[in-house]
XYZ file of C-alpha atoms in Angstrom:
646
model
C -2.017 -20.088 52.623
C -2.101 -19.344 48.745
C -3.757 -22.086 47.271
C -1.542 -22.846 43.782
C -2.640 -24.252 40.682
C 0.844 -25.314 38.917
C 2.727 -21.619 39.177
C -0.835 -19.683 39.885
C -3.262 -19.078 42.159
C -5.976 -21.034 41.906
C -8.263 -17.630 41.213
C -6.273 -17.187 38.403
C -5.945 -20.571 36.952
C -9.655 -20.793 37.413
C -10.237 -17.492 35.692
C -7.806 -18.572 32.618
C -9.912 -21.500 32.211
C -13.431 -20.546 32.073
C -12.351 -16.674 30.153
C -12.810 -16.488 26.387
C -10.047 -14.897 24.562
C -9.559 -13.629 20.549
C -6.162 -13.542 19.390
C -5.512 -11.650 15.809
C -2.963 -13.145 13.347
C -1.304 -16.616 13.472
C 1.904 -15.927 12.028
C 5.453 -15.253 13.622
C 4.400 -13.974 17.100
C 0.889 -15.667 16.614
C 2.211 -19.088 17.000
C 4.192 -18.368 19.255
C 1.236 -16.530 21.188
C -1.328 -19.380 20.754
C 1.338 -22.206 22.044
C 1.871 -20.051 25.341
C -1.957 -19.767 26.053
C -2.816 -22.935 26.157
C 0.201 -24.303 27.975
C -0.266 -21.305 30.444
C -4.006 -22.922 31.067
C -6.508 -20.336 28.915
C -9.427 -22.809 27.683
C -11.497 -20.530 25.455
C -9.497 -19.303 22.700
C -10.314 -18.012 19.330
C -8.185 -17.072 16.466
C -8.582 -15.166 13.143
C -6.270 -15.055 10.187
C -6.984 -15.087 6.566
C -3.313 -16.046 5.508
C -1.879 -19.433 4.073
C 1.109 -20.764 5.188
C 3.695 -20.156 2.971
C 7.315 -22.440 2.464
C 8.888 -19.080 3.962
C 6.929 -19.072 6.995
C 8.613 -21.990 7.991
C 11.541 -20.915 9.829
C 9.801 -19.096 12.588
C 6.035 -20.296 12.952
C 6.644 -23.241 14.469
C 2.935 -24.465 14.145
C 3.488 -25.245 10.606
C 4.900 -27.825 8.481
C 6.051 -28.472 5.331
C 3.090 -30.765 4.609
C 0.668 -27.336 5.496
C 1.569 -25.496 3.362
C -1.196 -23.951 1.578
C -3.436 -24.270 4.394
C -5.512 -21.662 6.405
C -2.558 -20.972 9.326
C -5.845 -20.188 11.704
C -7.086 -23.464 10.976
C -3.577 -25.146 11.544
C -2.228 -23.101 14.237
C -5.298 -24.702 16.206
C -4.406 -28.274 15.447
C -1.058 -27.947 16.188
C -1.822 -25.532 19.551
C -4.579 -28.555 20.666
C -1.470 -31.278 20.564
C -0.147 -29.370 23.775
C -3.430 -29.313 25.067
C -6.281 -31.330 23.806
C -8.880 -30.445 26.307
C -8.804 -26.511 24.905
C -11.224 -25.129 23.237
C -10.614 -23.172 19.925
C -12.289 -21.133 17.143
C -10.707 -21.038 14.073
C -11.453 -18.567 11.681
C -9.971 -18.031 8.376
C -11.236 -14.993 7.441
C -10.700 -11.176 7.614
C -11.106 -9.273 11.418
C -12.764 -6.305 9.154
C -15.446 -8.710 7.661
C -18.522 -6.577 8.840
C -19.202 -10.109 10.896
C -16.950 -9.194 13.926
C -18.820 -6.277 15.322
C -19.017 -4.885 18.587
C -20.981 -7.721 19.995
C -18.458 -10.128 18.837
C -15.799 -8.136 20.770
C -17.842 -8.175 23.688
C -17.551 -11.932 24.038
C -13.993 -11.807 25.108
C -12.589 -10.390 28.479
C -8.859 -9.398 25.969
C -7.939 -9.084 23.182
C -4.117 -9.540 21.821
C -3.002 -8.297 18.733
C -0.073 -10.055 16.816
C -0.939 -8.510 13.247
C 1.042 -7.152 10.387
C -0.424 -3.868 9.381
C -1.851 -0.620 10.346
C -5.169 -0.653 8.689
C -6.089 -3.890 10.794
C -4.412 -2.482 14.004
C -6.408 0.332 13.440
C -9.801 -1.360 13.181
C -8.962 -3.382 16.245
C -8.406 -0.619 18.222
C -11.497 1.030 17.789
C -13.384 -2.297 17.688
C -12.316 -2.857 21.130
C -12.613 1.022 22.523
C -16.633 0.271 21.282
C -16.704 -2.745 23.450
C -14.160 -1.306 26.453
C -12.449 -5.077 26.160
C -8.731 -4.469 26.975
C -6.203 -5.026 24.283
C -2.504 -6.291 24.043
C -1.024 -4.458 21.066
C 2.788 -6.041 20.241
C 5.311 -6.325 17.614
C 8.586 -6.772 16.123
C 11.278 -5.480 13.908
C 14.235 -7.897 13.950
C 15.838 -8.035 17.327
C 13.605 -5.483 18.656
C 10.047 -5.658 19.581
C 7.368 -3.670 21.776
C 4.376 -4.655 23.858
C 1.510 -2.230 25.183
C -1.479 -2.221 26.449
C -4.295 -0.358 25.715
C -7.469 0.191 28.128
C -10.450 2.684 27.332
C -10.261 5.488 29.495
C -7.044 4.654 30.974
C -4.402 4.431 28.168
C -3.288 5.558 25.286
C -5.109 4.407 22.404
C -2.790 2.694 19.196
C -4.163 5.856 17.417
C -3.646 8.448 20.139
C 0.423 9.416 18.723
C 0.353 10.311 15.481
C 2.103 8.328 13.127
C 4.312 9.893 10.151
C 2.657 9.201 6.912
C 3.530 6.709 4.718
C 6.708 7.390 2.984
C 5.906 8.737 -0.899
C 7.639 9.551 -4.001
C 6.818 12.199 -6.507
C 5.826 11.131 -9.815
C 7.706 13.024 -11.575
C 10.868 12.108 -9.610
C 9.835 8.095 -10.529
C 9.352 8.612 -13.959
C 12.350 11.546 -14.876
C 14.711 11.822 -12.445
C 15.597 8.790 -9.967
C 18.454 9.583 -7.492
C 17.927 6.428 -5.218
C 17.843 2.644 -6.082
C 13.998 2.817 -4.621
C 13.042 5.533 -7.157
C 13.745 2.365 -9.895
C 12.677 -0.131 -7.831
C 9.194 0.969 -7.534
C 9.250 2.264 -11.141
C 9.636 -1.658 -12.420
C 7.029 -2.068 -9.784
C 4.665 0.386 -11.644
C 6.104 -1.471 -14.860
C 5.264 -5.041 -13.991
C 1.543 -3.504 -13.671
C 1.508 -1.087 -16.546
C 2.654 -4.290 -18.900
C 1.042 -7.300 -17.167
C -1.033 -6.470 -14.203
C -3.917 -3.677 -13.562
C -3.144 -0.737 -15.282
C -3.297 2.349 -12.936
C -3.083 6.237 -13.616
C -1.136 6.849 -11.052
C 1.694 4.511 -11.989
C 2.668 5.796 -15.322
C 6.152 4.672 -15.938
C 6.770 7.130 -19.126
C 8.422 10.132 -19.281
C 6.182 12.957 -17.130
C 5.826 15.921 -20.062
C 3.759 17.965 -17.122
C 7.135 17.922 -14.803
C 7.131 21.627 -13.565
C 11.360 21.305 -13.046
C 11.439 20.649 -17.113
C 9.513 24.000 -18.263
C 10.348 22.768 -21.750
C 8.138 22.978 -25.875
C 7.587 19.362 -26.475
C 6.573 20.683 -29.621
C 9.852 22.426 -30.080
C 11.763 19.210 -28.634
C 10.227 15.975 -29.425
C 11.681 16.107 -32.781
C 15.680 15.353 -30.549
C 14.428 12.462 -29.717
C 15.045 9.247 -32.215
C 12.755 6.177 -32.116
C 14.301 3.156 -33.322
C 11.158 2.176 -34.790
C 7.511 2.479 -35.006
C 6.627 0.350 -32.417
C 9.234 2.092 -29.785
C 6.807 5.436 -30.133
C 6.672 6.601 -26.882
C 3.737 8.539 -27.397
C 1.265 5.675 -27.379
C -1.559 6.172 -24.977
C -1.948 2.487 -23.437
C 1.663 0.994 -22.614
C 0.042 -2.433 -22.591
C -1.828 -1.909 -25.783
C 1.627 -1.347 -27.119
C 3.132 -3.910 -25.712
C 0.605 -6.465 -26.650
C 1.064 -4.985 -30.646
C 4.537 -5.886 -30.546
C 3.734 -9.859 -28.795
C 5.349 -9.027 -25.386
C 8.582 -8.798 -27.517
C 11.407 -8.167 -25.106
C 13.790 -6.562 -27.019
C 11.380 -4.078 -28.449
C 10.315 -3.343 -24.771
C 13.708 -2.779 -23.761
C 14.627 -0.768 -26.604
C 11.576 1.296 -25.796
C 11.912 1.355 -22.118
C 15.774 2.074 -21.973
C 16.669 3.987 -25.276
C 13.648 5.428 -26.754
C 12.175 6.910 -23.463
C 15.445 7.799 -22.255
C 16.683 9.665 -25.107
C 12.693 11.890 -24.640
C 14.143 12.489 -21.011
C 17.422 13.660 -22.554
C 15.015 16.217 -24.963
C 14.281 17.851 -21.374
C 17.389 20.255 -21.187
C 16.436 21.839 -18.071
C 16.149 18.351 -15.620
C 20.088 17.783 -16.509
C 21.940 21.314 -15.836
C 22.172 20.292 -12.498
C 22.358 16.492 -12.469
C 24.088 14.018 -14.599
C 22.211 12.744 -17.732
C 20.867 9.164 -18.005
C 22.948 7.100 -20.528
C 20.222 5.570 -22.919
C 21.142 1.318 -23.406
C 20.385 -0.033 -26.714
C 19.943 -4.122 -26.824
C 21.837 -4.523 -30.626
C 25.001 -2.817 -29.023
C 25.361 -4.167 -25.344
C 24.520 -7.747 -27.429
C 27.542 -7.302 -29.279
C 30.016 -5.891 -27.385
C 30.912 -9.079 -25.393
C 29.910 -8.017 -21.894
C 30.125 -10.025 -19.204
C 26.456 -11.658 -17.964
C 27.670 -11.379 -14.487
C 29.024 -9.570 -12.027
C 29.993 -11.346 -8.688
C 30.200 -8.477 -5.951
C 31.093 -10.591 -3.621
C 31.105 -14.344 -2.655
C 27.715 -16.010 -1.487
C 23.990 -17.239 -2.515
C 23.142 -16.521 -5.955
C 20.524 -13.752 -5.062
C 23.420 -12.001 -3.255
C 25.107 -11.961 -6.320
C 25.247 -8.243 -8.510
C 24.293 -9.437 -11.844
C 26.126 -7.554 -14.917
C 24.476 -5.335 -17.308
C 24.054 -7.962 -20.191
C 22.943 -10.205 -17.198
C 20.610 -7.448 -16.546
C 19.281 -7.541 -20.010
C 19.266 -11.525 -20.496
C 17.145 -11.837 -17.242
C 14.821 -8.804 -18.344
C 14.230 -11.083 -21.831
C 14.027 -14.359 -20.255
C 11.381 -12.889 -17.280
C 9.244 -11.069 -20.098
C 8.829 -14.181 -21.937
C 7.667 -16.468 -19.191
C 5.569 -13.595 -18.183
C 3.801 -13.338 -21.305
C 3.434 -17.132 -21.269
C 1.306 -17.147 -17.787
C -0.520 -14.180 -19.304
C -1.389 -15.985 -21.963
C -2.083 -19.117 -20.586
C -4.688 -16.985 -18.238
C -6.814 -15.966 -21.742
C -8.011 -12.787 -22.944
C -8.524 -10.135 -20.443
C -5.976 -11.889 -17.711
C -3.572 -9.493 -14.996
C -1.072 -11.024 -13.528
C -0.415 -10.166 -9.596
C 3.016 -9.077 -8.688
C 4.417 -11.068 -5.676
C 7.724 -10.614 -4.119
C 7.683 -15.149 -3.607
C 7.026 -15.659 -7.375
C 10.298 -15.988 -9.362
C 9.423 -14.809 -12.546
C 7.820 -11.047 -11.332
C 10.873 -10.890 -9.011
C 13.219 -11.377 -12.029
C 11.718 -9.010 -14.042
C 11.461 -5.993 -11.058
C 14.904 -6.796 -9.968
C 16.369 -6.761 -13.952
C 14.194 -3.367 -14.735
C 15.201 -1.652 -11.984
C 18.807 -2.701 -12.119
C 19.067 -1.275 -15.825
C 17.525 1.777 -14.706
C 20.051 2.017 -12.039
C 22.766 2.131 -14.276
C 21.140 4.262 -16.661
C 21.058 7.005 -13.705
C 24.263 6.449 -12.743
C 23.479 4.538 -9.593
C 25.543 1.280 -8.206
C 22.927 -1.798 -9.180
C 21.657 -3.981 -6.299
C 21.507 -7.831 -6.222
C 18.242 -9.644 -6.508
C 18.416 -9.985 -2.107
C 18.731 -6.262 -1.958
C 16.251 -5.296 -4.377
C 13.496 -7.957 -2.745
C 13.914 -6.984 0.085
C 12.908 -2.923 -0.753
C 10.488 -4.561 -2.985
C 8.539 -5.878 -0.509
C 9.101 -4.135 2.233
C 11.210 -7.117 4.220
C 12.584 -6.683 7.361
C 13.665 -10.144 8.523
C 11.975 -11.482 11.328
C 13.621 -13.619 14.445
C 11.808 -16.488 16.288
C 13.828 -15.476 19.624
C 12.141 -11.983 19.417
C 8.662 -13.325 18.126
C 9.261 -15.890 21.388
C 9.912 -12.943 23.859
C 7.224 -10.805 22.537
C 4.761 -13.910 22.897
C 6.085 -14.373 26.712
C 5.270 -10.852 27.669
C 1.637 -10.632 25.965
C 0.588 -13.719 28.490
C 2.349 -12.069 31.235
C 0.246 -8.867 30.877
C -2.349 -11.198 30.202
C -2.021 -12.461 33.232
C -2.027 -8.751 35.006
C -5.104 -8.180 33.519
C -7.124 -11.309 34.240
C -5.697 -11.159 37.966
C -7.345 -7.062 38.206
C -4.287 -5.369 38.418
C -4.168 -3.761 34.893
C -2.731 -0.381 36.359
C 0.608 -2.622 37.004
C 1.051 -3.331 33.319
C 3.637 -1.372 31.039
C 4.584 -0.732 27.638
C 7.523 -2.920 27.091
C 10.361 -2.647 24.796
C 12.880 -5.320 23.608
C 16.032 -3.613 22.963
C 19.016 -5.211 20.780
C 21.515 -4.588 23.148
C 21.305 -4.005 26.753
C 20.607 -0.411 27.782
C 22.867 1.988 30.017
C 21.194 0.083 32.947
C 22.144 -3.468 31.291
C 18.110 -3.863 30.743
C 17.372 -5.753 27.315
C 13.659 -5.181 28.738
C 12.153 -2.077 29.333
C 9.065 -1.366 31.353
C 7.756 1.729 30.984
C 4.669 3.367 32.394
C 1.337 3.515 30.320
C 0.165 6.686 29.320
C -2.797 8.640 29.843
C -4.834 9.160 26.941
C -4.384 11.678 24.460
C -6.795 14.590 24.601
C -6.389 15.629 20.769
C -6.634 11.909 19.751
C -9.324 11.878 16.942
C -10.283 7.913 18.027
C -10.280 8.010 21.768
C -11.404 11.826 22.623
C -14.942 11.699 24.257
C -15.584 14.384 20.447
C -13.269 12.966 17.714
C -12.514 16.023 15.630
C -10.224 17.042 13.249
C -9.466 20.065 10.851
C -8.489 18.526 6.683
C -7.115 21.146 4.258
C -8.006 20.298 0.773
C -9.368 22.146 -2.311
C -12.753 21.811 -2.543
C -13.279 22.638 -6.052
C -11.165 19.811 -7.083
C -11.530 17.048 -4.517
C -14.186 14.469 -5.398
C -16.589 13.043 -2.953
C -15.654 9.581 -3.800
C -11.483 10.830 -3.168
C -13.131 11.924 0.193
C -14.683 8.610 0.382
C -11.919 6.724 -0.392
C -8.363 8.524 0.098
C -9.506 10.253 3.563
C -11.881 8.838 5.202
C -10.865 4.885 4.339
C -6.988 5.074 3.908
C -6.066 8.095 6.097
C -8.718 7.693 8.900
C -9.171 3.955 9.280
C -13.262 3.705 8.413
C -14.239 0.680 6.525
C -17.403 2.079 5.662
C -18.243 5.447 6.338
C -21.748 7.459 6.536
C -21.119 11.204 5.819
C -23.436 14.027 6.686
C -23.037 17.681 5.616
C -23.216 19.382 9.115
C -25.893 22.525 6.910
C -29.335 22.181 8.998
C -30.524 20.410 6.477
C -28.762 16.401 7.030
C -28.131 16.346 3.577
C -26.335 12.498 2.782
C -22.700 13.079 1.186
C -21.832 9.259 1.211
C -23.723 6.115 2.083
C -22.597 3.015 3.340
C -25.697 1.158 2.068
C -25.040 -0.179 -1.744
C -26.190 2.397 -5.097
C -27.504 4.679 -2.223
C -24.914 7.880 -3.163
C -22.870 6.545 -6.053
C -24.116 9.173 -7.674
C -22.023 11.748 -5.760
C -18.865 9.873 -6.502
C -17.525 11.960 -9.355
C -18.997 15.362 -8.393
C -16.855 17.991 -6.375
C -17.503 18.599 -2.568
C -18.172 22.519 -3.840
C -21.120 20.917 -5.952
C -22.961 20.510 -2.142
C -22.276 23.838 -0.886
C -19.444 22.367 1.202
C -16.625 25.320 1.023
C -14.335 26.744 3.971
C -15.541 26.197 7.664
C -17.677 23.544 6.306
C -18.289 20.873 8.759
C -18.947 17.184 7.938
C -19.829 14.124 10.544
C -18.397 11.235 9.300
C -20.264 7.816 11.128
C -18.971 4.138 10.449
C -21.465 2.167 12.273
C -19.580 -1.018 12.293
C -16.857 0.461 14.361
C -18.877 2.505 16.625
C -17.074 5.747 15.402
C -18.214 9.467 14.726
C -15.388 12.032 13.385
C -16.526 15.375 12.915
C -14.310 17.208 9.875
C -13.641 20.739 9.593
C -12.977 22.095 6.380
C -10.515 23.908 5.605
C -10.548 25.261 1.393
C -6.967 25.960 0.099
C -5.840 26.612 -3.118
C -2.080 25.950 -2.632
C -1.425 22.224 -1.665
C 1.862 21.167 -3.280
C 1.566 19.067 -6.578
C 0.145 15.223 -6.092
C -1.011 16.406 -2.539
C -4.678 15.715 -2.275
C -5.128 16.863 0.873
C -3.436 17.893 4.317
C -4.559 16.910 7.827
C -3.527 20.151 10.078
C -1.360 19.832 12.766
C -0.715 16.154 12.423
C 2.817 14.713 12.464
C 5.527 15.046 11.449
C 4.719 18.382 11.835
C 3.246 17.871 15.325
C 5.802 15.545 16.026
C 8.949 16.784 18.478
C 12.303 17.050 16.614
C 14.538 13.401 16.475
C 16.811 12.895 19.425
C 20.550 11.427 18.671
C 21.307 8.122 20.840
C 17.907 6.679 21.346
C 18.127 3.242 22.367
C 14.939 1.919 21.135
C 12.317 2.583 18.230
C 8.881 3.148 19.537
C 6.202 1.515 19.053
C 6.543 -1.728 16.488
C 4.239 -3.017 14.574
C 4.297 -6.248 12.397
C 3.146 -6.502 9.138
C 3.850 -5.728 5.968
C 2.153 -3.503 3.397
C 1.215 -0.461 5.355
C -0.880 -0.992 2.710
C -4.134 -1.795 4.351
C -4.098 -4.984 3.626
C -4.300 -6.732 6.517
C -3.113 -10.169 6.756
C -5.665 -10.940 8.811
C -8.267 -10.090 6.142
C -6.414 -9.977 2.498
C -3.708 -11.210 0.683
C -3.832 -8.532 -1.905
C -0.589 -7.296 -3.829
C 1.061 -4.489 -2.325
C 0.737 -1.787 -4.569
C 1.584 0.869 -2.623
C 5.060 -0.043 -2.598
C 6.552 3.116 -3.812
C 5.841 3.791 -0.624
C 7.850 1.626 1.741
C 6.222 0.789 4.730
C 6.794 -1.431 6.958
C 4.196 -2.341 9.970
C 5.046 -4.304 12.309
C 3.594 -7.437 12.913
C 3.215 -11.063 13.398
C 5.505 -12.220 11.133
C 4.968 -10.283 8.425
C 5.796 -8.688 11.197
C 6.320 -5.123 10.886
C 4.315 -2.589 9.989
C 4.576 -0.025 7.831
C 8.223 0.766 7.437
C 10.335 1.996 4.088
C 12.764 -0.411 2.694
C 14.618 2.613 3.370
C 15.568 4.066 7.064
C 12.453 5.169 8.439
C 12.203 8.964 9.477
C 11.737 8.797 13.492
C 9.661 11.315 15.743
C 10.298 10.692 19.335
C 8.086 10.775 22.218
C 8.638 12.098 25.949
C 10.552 10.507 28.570
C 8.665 8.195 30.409
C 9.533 6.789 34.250
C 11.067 3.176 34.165
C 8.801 1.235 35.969
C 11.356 -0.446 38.226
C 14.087 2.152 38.350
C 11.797 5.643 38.727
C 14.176 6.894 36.083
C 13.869 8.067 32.763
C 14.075 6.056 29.968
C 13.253 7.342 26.246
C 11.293 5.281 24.463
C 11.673 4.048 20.773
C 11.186 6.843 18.289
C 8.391 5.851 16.160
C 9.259 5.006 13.180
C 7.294 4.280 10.244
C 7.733 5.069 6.564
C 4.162 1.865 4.550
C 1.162 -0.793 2.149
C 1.038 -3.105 2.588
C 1.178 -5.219 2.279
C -0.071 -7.389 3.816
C 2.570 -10.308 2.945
C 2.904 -12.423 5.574
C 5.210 -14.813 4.456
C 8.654 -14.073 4.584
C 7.809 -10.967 4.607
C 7.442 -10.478 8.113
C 8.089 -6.847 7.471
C 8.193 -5.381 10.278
C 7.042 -2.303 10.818
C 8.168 0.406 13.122
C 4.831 2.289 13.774
């Protein structure tokens, strides 16, 4: 007779209660996660999160109250778990899972690990954290009613790396700056702005016209003369745009007059960017102040952020957000920057009024201050019925694990409506892994086209090995018999390389380079491949990756594979930062806890689709989810569960 503990065996139960366990993120599925453990009888628990609990948080992470907010939700998430089950034991840590501090060993303590995160970078990190220490993982997320769990085994599965993942979703500069055609071209352009004017000033997100746009082959010299200035001050040609700005006092109607008219009318100078498109209609301030316009537009009924707002409403919420931005930079002192964040009114005002001008400037239908947040920063909303599910079926393979039977668990998909079967649920059989995966493959390798007269070793540092390959901090050797040191983990060893070319070391075409990052347990040898004709702001190309390895979209797909939550493809994990999520031009979303997503656009994300797998109860096909994925990010957690489809 089977000797039961409540609704397991007593093996089981006894296992659960003496096993320790590390759950990552304590947001949306998080909560959820850490309330089912300890009411399904795990003991040893520890949790990681570097968030704060947020007002927003609070319609779906049911850990938290009002009177938390602010709080470390590791810290909180443990009181509240311990109120089910006081005799539990758990860690707490508010802190970061890629804090050099959680090595291998620190893996090694746990017999699984579950993932409810927000972002690639961290999913990333804790998938090769626990392929170093062969500890079984639970990888899950959500995207609104859908949501995915997996599991990932050294050896045996698929690693979260093994299918490649369509890059983060990118706009040209020159399309930001000269010639929008979609409400996110001048929503991330007031992104850039918000920085440019009041944050960190970055090269990359010049908001002024682009002279060097190949599509404009005009004479500036010839030209610049067409364009009028309405006064000094409104010179477009000034080097710093927040020198300029801080010469005229932050004045708004200079800015706008600058940002709108002046800069507009330069764009106009560029006859060849219209003969195929319609011009931009410059605004000037003086004249849409007197001609007795409206301040708002009502689109339809509903909450005031649903609401379209006018073009004078534009312009009177552009003037009144500049001047209580100015006051917080001011009250900061000399040398301040100001963080944009989706949650704080004022920086929302001002992205959602600059980008709505520029909207109608280029002709495009404006958005209302919900829309435009929500592309912003990356949102997706997320569902505490899904984050519930999701929760349920991590313990349940959990459970599979603990009990020895890990080649019974699945990859399991949530669908929004039931499938041809009448399955909201899923199963489908794990796959192998990947022989071409450059994480899991017994010899990570992998093949990088760049130009190595013009790519820096600190880009190479930085661009590829950090934010295309995962490392956190990588040890490069030149493969050239003589172990000559490209990059250094260890501070001041190699800054000195930093600005010098790749060519400057002999490294050319065929070059190889092994690439070690010690805290991760991970060795990637690079093959170099020299070109000389990547397209324009492409640094570098990693050959045969997707979406050009990827197999062509399928039509009537019932599910999206693979979710991730989190927000900010940006790197920034929640887990570890709550850094602003600058990458939004790019819209990711990646799935995850409750920021849950992952690295997804604001926009539809494009979708690559894997093969059919065998349903795990049927024996029939089933496609799975196209992964989807488009990425920051950002990291928010709050509201912004964005969810990325990974």
């Amino acid at each position: 007779m089977v000797h039961l503990v409540g609704s397991l065996r007593k093996e089981l139960a006894d296992s659960l209660s003496s096993c320790a366990v590390l759950v990552v993120g304590a947001g949306g599925i998080g909560c959820e996660l850490l309330k089912n453990l300890v009411l399904t009888g795990f003991k040893n628990i520890e949790v990681i999160d570097l968030d704060t609990i947020d007002v927003s948080n609070l319609n779906r992470q049911f850990l938290f109250q009002k009177k938390h907010v602010g709080k470390s939700k590791a810290q909180v998430a443990k009181e509240s778990a311990l109120q089910f089950c006081p005799s539990a034991n758990i860690t707490a840590y508010h802190d970061s899972i890629m804090n050099p501090d959680y090595n291998v060993e620190f893996f090694r303590k746990f017999v699984l690990v579950m993932n409810a995160l927000d972002n690639r970078a961290a999913r990333n990190h804790v998938n090769r954290m626990c392929l170093a220490a062969d500890i079984p993982l639970i990888e899950s997320g959500t995207a609104g009613y859908l949501g995915q769990v997996s599991v990932i085994k050294k050896g045996m599965t698929e690693c979260y790396e093994c299918q490649p993942k369509p890059t983060q979703k990118t706009f040209p500069g020159c399309t930001i700056r000269n010639t929008p055609s979609e409400p996110i071209h001048c929503i991330v352009w007031a992104k850039y702005l918000f920085n440019q004017l009041f944050g960190e000033e970055d090269a990359d997100q010049e908001v002024s016209p682009d002279t060097a746009d190949p599509e404009a082959a005009w004479n500036p010299e010839e030209t610049a003369a067409r364009a009028t200035a309405s006064d000094k001050d409104g010179d477009i040609k000034r080097v710093s745009t927040k020198e300029w700005a801080r010469s005229t006092g932050y004045d708004p109607v200079k800015l706008f007059n600058k940002l709108f008219k002046d800069d507009i009318m330069y764009l106009l100078t560029m006859d060849k960017l219209w003969k195929k498109r319609k011009a931009p209609t410059p605004l000037d301030w003086h004249q849409l102040e007197n001609g007795g316009l409206s301040p708002l537009t009502v689109a339809s009924p509903g909450l005031k952020d649903q609401q379209v707002l006018g073009v004078w409403g534009c312009c009177q919420l552009f003037q009144h957000s500049v001047e209580t931005l100015r006051t917080q930079l001011q009250d900061r002192g000399d040398g301040a920057e100001l963080v944009w964040d989706k949650d704080d009114p004022p920086a929302m005002d001002f992205v959602t009024a600059a980008a709505n001008l520029r909207m109608h400037i280029f002709s495009m239908n404006m958005k209302s201050r919900f829309d435009v947040k929500s592309m912003a920063g990356n949102i997706i909303p997320a569902i505490a019925t899904t984050n519930a599910v999701i929760a349920g079926l991590i313990v349940l393979e959990g459970l599979k694990i603990l009990s020895g039977e890990i080649e019974s668990c699945r990859s399991i998909f949530l669908n929004k409506c039931p499938n041809l079967r009448k399955k909201l649920l899923v199963p489908c059989i794990l796959d192998p892994p990947s022989a071409n995966c450059y994480v899991c493959a017994s010899r990570p390798e992998v093949t990088v086209k760049l130009n190595v007269n013009k790519t820096a070793v600190l880009a190479l540092q930085d661009r590829i090995l950090k934010e295309r390959f995962g490392m956190v901090a990588p040890d490069v050797q030149i493969e050239d018999g003589k172990g000559t040191i490209l990059i250094s983990s260890e501070e001041g060893e190699t800054e000195a390389n930093n600005n010098k070319f790749l060519s400057d070391f002999g490294i050319r075409n065929g070059s190889r380079l092994q690439a070690d990052d010690f805290l991760q347990d991970y060795t990637l040898l690079i093959n170099v491949l020299h070109t000389e004709e990547l397209e324009r702001d492409v640094e570098f190309e990693v050959v045969g990756e997707a979406p050009d390895k990827a197999p062509p979209p399928q039509t009537n797909q019932e599910e999206v594979n693979s979710i991730t939550n989190g927000n900010k493809d940006s790197a920034q994990p929640s887990t570890s930062s709550k850094a602003p999520s600058d990458d939004d031009d790019i819209m990711i979303v990646d799935s995850d806890d409750e920021e849950e997503a992952s690295s997804s656009s604001a926009a539809p994300a494009t979708t690559g689709t894997k093969r059919k797998h065998p349903d795990a109860e049927t024996g029939e096909t089933s496609t799975k989810r196209p992964r989807t994925d488009q990425s920051n990010a950002a990291q928010d957690d709050d509201d912004d569960d964005i969810i990325a489809l990974d």
